[in-house]
Amino acid sequence: MRRKKVNLINPDELNLHVERVVYTNRVSKTHKGGRTLSFQVMVVVGDTNGHVGVGLGKARQVPDAILKAMEAARRNIVYVPRIGTTIPHEVEVKFGATRLILKPASPGTGIVAGSTVRAILEAAGVSDVLAKLIGSRNPINAAWATMDALRQLQTPEATAQARGVPLKMLTPWYVRKFKEAVEA
């Protein structure tokens, strides 16, 4: 269940102005002398222009955990291909006991998703999408499943090139849409 590191994106070149704490959890470890409390925090960072990252941080104090999570999120940034305000195609991902389905939606639909998935999609700049979590709704597993789903997205151009077919044959609606946009 290890997450794969794909092409690394330099966070210093991006304007990551969206930083949101998605999940906090107080955890304790019992020692001979008593309990040691610490905090676990999940943070989402993004530029609302196709780049988003998620990170976990754990420390004895909440602000320190948030800083650690921010650093982890900045190291874990992925690019999200978009068509207008939605995703290019449907994706289904399984991560642990969590199954996530992301579907493109027509303009004006908004983000129909749970809180963790919604935060990640908003930070990525996707504003019209349908999402459904099936199985475990644990926020950490939901976040990693969402990131895996976003890594699997491909543009129609990349898919057509990989298959060796013309774009017009693969997605005629996509070609027609951009021809209308150029003519207007």
PDB file of C-alpha atoms in Angstrom:
ATOM      1  CA  MET A   1       0.000   0.000   0.000  1.00  0.00           C
ATOM      2  CA  ARG A   2       3.005   2.287  -0.445  1.00  0.00           C
ATOM      3  CA  ARG A   3       2.349   5.492  -2.338  1.00  0.00           C
ATOM      4  CA  LYS A   4       4.475   5.869  -5.445  1.00  0.00           C
ATOM      5  CA  LYS A   5       6.480   9.034  -5.951  1.00  0.00           C
ATOM      6  CA  VAL A   6       5.869  10.164  -9.499  1.00  0.00           C
ATOM      7  CA  ASN A   7       7.435  13.129 -11.320  1.00  0.00           C
ATOM      8  CA  LEU A   8       8.436  15.606  -8.633  1.00  0.00           C
ATOM      9  CA  ILE A   9       7.165  19.164  -8.933  1.00  0.00           C
ATOM     10  CA  ASN A  10       9.182  21.978  -7.377  1.00  0.00           C
ATOM     11  CA  PRO A  11       6.867  23.743  -4.877  1.00  0.00           C
ATOM     12  CA  ASP A  12       9.064  26.874  -4.844  1.00  0.00           C
ATOM     13  CA  GLU A  13       8.011  27.653  -8.424  1.00  0.00           C
ATOM     14  CA  LEU A  14       4.288  27.536  -7.537  1.00  0.00           C
ATOM     15  CA  ASN A  15       2.040  30.004  -5.747  1.00  0.00           C
ATOM     16  CA  LEU A  16       0.560  27.605  -3.169  1.00  0.00           C
ATOM     17  CA  HIS A  17      -1.885  30.052  -1.597  1.00  0.00           C
ATOM     18  CA  VAL A  18      -4.460  27.450  -0.460  1.00  0.00           C
ATOM     19  CA  GLU A  19      -3.367  25.822   2.802  1.00  0.00           C
ATOM     20  CA  ARG A  20      -6.097  24.006   4.701  1.00  0.00           C
ATOM     21  CA  VAL A  21      -6.001  21.760   7.774  1.00  0.00           C
ATOM     22  CA  VAL A  22      -8.310  18.877   6.898  1.00  0.00           C
ATOM     23  CA  TYR A  23      -7.960  16.556   9.872  1.00  0.00           C
ATOM     24  CA  THR A  24      -6.536  16.654  13.402  1.00  0.00           C
ATOM     25  CA  ASN A  25      -6.267  13.771  15.837  1.00  0.00           C
ATOM     26  CA  ARG A  26      -4.990  13.647  19.392  1.00  0.00           C
ATOM     27  CA  VAL A  27      -3.046  10.458  20.010  1.00  0.00           C
ATOM     28  CA  SER A  28      -1.351   9.207  23.170  1.00  0.00           C
ATOM     29  CA  LYS A  29       1.352   6.726  23.981  1.00  0.00           C
ATOM     30  CA  THR A  30       1.452   5.134  27.422  1.00  0.00           C
ATOM     31  CA  HIS A  31       4.840   4.967  29.145  1.00  0.00           C
ATOM     32  CA  LYS A  32       5.868   3.794  32.579  1.00  0.00           C
ATOM     33  CA  GLY A  33       5.552   7.352  33.897  1.00  0.00           C
ATOM     34  CA  GLY A  34       2.181   8.103  32.278  1.00  0.00           C
ATOM     35  CA  ARG A  35       0.743   9.112  28.942  1.00  0.00           C
ATOM     36  CA  THR A  36       2.540  11.158  26.294  1.00  0.00           C
ATOM     37  CA  LEU A  37       0.117  13.198  24.155  1.00  0.00           C
ATOM     38  CA  SER A  38       0.838  14.164  20.565  1.00  0.00           C
ATOM     39  CA  PHE A  39      -1.190  15.492  17.652  1.00  0.00           C
ATOM     40  CA  GLN A  40      -1.553  14.216  14.114  1.00  0.00           C
ATOM     41  CA  VAL A  41      -2.576  16.727  11.432  1.00  0.00           C
ATOM     42  CA  MET A  42      -3.412  16.395   7.729  1.00  0.00           C
ATOM     43  CA  VAL A  43      -2.924  19.475   5.547  1.00  0.00           C
ATOM     44  CA  VAL A  44      -3.864  20.169   1.903  1.00  0.00           C
ATOM     45  CA  VAL A  45      -1.926  22.744  -0.131  1.00  0.00           C
ATOM     46  CA  GLY A  46      -2.710  23.885  -3.669  1.00  0.00           C
ATOM     47  CA  ASP A  47      -2.623  26.729  -6.160  1.00  0.00           C
ATOM     48  CA  THR A  48      -6.183  26.282  -7.583  1.00  0.00           C
ATOM     49  CA  ASN A  49      -4.510  25.939 -10.968  1.00  0.00           C
ATOM     50  CA  GLY A  50      -3.960  22.195 -11.242  1.00  0.00           C
ATOM     51  CA  HIS A  51      -1.402  21.557  -8.491  1.00  0.00           C
ATOM     52  CA  VAL A  52      -2.261  19.997  -5.128  1.00  0.00           C
ATOM     53  CA  GLY A  53      -0.461  18.170  -2.326  1.00  0.00           C
ATOM     54  CA  VAL A  54      -1.435  16.379   0.885  1.00  0.00           C
ATOM     55  CA  GLY A  55       0.774  15.798   3.910  1.00  0.00           C
ATOM     56  CA  LEU A  56       0.653  14.307   7.394  1.00  0.00           C
ATOM     57  CA  GLY A  57       2.484  15.761  10.373  1.00  0.00           C
ATOM     58  CA  LYS A  58       2.802  14.548  13.950  1.00  0.00           C
ATOM     59  CA  ALA A  59       4.216  16.475  16.900  1.00  0.00           C
ATOM     60  CA  ARG A  60       3.687  17.187  20.593  1.00  0.00           C
ATOM     61  CA  GLN A  61       2.041  20.556  19.802  1.00  0.00           C
ATOM     62  CA  VAL A  62      -0.550  21.330  17.112  1.00  0.00           C
ATOM     63  CA  PRO A  63       1.356  24.240  15.436  1.00  0.00           C
ATOM     64  CA  ASP A  64       4.473  22.071  15.064  1.00  0.00           C
ATOM     65  CA  ALA A  65       2.379  19.254  13.582  1.00  0.00           C
ATOM     66  CA  ILE A  66       0.830  21.711  11.098  1.00  0.00           C
ATOM     67  CA  LEU A  67       4.280  22.914   9.984  1.00  0.00           C
ATOM     68  CA  LYS A  68       5.470  19.332   9.496  1.00  0.00           C
ATOM     69  CA  ALA A  69       2.313  18.492   7.537  1.00  0.00           C
ATOM     70  CA  MET A  70       2.774  21.576   5.322  1.00  0.00           C
ATOM     71  CA  GLU A  71       6.322  20.505   4.482  1.00  0.00           C
ATOM     72  CA  ALA A  72       5.144  16.967   3.693  1.00  0.00           C
ATOM     73  CA  ALA A  73       2.328  18.332   1.498  1.00  0.00           C
ATOM     74  CA  ARG A  74       4.752  20.565  -0.422  1.00  0.00           C
ATOM     75  CA  ARG A  75       6.943  17.492  -1.122  1.00  0.00           C
ATOM     76  CA  ASN A  76       3.913  15.503  -2.335  1.00  0.00           C
ATOM     77  CA  ILE A  77       2.526  17.823  -5.043  1.00  0.00           C
ATOM     78  CA  VAL A  78       0.883  16.368  -8.164  1.00  0.00           C
ATOM     79  CA  TYR A  79      -0.432  17.966 -11.352  1.00  0.00           C
ATOM     80  CA  VAL A  80      -4.154  17.559 -12.046  1.00  0.00           C
ATOM     81  CA  PRO A  81      -5.158  17.726 -15.730  1.00  0.00           C
ATOM     82  CA  ARG A  82      -8.467  19.523 -16.213  1.00  0.00           C
ATOM     83  CA  ILE A  83     -10.877  20.215 -19.056  1.00  0.00           C
ATOM     84  CA  GLY A  84     -12.416  23.569 -18.258  1.00  0.00           C
ATOM     85  CA  THR A  85     -13.589  23.235 -14.659  1.00  0.00           C
ATOM     86  CA  THR A  86     -13.842  19.432 -14.463  1.00  0.00           C
ATOM     87  CA  ILE A  87     -11.687  16.321 -14.773  1.00  0.00           C
ATOM     88  CA  PRO A  88     -11.069  14.630 -18.153  1.00  0.00           C
ATOM     89  CA  HIS A  89     -12.598  11.209 -17.381  1.00  0.00           C
ATOM     90  CA  GLU A  90     -14.048   8.943 -14.697  1.00  0.00           C
ATOM     91  CA  VAL A  91     -11.645   7.310 -12.231  1.00  0.00           C
ATOM     92  CA  GLU A  92     -12.159   4.546  -9.675  1.00  0.00           C
ATOM     93  CA  VAL A  93      -9.493   3.918  -7.020  1.00  0.00           C
ATOM     94  CA  LYS A  94      -9.162   1.518  -4.107  1.00  0.00           C
ATOM     95  CA  PHE A  95      -6.887   2.441  -1.208  1.00  0.00           C
ATOM     96  CA  GLY A  96      -7.087   0.196   1.835  1.00  0.00           C
ATOM     97  CA  ALA A  97     -10.764  -0.262   2.703  1.00  0.00           C
ATOM     98  CA  THR A  98     -11.710   2.952   0.881  1.00  0.00           C
ATOM     99  CA  ARG A  99     -13.071   2.933  -2.665  1.00  0.00           C
ATOM    100  CA  LEU A 100     -13.384   6.308  -4.413  1.00  0.00           C
ATOM    101  CA  ILE A 101     -15.195   7.133  -7.641  1.00  0.00           C
ATOM    102  CA  LEU A 102     -14.606  10.513  -9.337  1.00  0.00           C
ATOM    103  CA  LYS A 103     -16.791  11.518 -12.302  1.00  0.00           C
ATOM    104  CA  PRO A 104     -16.669  14.635 -14.484  1.00  0.00           C
ATOM    105  CA  ALA A 105     -19.673  16.955 -14.163  1.00  0.00           C
ATOM    106  CA  SER A 106     -21.220  19.623 -16.353  1.00  0.00           C
ATOM    107  CA  PRO A 107     -20.405  23.291 -15.608  1.00  0.00           C
ATOM    108  CA  GLY A 108     -22.348  24.699 -12.673  1.00  0.00           C
ATOM    109  CA  THR A 109     -22.676  21.382 -10.828  1.00  0.00           C
ATOM    110  CA  GLY A 110     -20.085  22.205  -8.167  1.00  0.00           C
ATOM    111  CA  ILE A 111     -18.121  19.709  -6.094  1.00  0.00           C
ATOM    112  CA  VAL A 112     -20.419  16.963  -4.842  1.00  0.00           C
ATOM    113  CA  ALA A 113     -18.096  15.194  -2.400  1.00  0.00           C
ATOM    114  CA  GLY A 114     -17.264  14.637   1.252  1.00  0.00           C
ATOM    115  CA  SER A 115     -15.156  17.092   3.229  1.00  0.00           C
ATOM    116  CA  THR A 116     -11.698  15.561   2.662  1.00  0.00           C
ATOM    117  CA  VAL A 117     -12.190  14.924  -1.062  1.00  0.00           C
ATOM    118  CA  ARG A 118     -13.809  18.369  -1.463  1.00  0.00           C
ATOM    119  CA  ALA A 119     -10.850  20.150   0.159  1.00  0.00           C
ATOM    120  CA  ILE A 120      -8.351  18.423  -2.146  1.00  0.00           C
ATOM    121  CA  LEU A 121     -10.383  19.106  -5.305  1.00  0.00           C
ATOM    122  CA  GLU A 122     -10.919  22.778  -4.347  1.00  0.00           C
ATOM    123  CA  ALA A 123      -7.184  23.223  -3.752  1.00  0.00           C
ATOM    124  CA  ALA A 124      -6.501  21.666  -7.172  1.00  0.00           C
ATOM    125  CA  GLY A 125      -8.879  24.089  -8.898  1.00  0.00           C
ATOM    126  CA  VAL A 126     -11.481  21.531  -9.981  1.00  0.00           C
ATOM    127  CA  SER A 127     -14.913  23.078  -9.457  1.00  0.00           C
ATOM    128  CA  ASP A 128     -17.324  20.636 -11.172  1.00  0.00           C
ATOM    129  CA  VAL A 129     -17.021  16.979 -10.187  1.00  0.00           C
ATOM    130  CA  LEU A 130     -19.033  14.149  -8.634  1.00  0.00           C
ATOM    131  CA  ALA A 131     -17.353  11.940  -6.013  1.00  0.00           C
ATOM    132  CA  LYS A 132     -18.455   8.961  -3.976  1.00  0.00           C
ATOM    133  CA  LEU A 133     -16.609   7.207  -1.155  1.00  0.00           C
ATOM    134  CA  ILE A 134     -17.571   3.572  -0.700  1.00  0.00           C
ATOM    135  CA  GLY A 135     -16.397   1.490   2.244  1.00  0.00           C
ATOM    136  CA  SER A 136     -14.226   3.222   4.810  1.00  0.00           C
ATOM    137  CA  ARG A 137     -14.681   6.987   5.065  1.00  0.00           C
ATOM    138  CA  ASN A 138     -11.530   7.483   7.128  1.00  0.00           C
ATOM    139  CA  PRO A 139     -10.215  10.980   6.218  1.00  0.00           C
ATOM    140  CA  ILE A 140      -6.607   9.820   5.801  1.00  0.00           C
ATOM    141  CA  ASN A 141      -7.495   6.916   3.491  1.00  0.00           C
ATOM    142  CA  ALA A 142      -9.928   9.174   1.605  1.00  0.00           C
ATOM    143  CA  ALA A 143      -7.158  11.721   1.043  1.00  0.00           C
ATOM    144  CA  TRP A 144      -4.651   9.153  -0.222  1.00  0.00           C
ATOM    145  CA  ALA A 145      -7.320   7.586  -2.469  1.00  0.00           C
ATOM    146  CA  THR A 146      -8.103  11.034  -3.896  1.00  0.00           C
ATOM    147  CA  MET A 147      -4.427  11.711  -4.591  1.00  0.00           C
ATOM    148  CA  ASP A 148      -4.088   8.312  -6.325  1.00  0.00           C
ATOM    149  CA  ALA A 149      -7.161   9.115  -8.435  1.00  0.00           C
ATOM    150  CA  LEU A 150      -5.735  12.519  -9.422  1.00  0.00           C
ATOM    151  CA  ARG A 151      -2.423  10.859 -10.408  1.00  0.00           C
ATOM    152  CA  GLN A 152      -4.318   8.512 -12.769  1.00  0.00           C
ATOM    153  CA  LEU A 153      -5.997  11.330 -14.718  1.00  0.00           C
ATOM    154  CA  GLN A 154      -4.795  11.844 -18.297  1.00  0.00           C
ATOM    155  CA  THR A 155      -5.686  14.419 -20.922  1.00  0.00           C
ATOM    156  CA  PRO A 156      -7.362  13.201 -24.125  1.00  0.00           C
ATOM    157  CA  GLU A 157      -4.254  14.271 -26.074  1.00  0.00           C
ATOM    158  CA  ALA A 158      -1.981  12.031 -23.975  1.00  0.00           C
ATOM    159  CA  THR A 159      -4.377   9.077 -24.293  1.00  0.00           C
ATOM    160  CA  ALA A 160      -4.684   9.516 -28.074  1.00  0.00           C
ATOM    161  CA  GLN A 161      -0.900   9.743 -28.430  1.00  0.00           C
ATOM    162  CA  ALA A 162      -0.363   6.604 -26.307  1.00  0.00           C
ATOM    163  CA  ARG A 163      -2.912   4.655 -28.378  1.00  0.00           C
ATOM    164  CA  GLY A 164      -1.639   6.022 -31.693  1.00  0.00           C
ATOM    165  CA  VAL A 165      -5.039   7.266 -32.863  1.00  0.00           C
ATOM    166  CA  PRO A 166      -6.060  10.782 -33.898  1.00  0.00           C
ATOM    167  CA  LEU A 167      -7.664  12.935 -31.221  1.00  0.00           C
ATOM    168  CA  LYS A 168     -10.723  13.525 -33.413  1.00  0.00           C
ATOM    169  CA  MET A 169     -11.448   9.786 -33.487  1.00  0.00           C
ATOM    170  CA  LEU A 170     -10.939   9.338 -29.734  1.00  0.00           C
ATOM    171  CA  THR A 171     -12.997  12.309 -28.488  1.00  0.00           C
ATOM    172  CA  PRO A 172     -14.944  14.136 -31.200  1.00  0.00           C
ATOM    173  CA  TRP A 173     -16.789  16.268 -28.595  1.00  0.00           C
ATOM    174  CA  TYR A 174     -13.471  17.539 -27.215  1.00  0.00           C
ATOM    175  CA  VAL A 175     -12.178  18.634 -30.632  1.00  0.00           C
ATOM    176  CA  ARG A 176     -15.536  20.249 -31.486  1.00  0.00           C
ATOM    177  CA  LYS A 177     -15.599  22.137 -28.177  1.00  0.00           C
ATOM    178  CA  PHE A 178     -12.202  23.719 -28.734  1.00  0.00           C
ATOM    179  CA  LYS A 179     -12.948  24.503 -32.393  1.00  0.00           C
ATOM    180  CA  GLU A 180     -16.011  26.468 -31.198  1.00  0.00           C
ATOM    181  CA  ALA A 181     -13.899  28.253 -28.564  1.00  0.00           C
ATOM    182  CA  VAL A 182     -11.314  29.306 -31.180  1.00  0.00           C
ATOM    183  CA  GLU A 183     -13.993  30.555 -33.609  1.00  0.00           C
ATOM    184  CA  ALA A 184     -15.793  32.588 -30.918  1.00  0.00           C
TER     185      ALA A 184
END
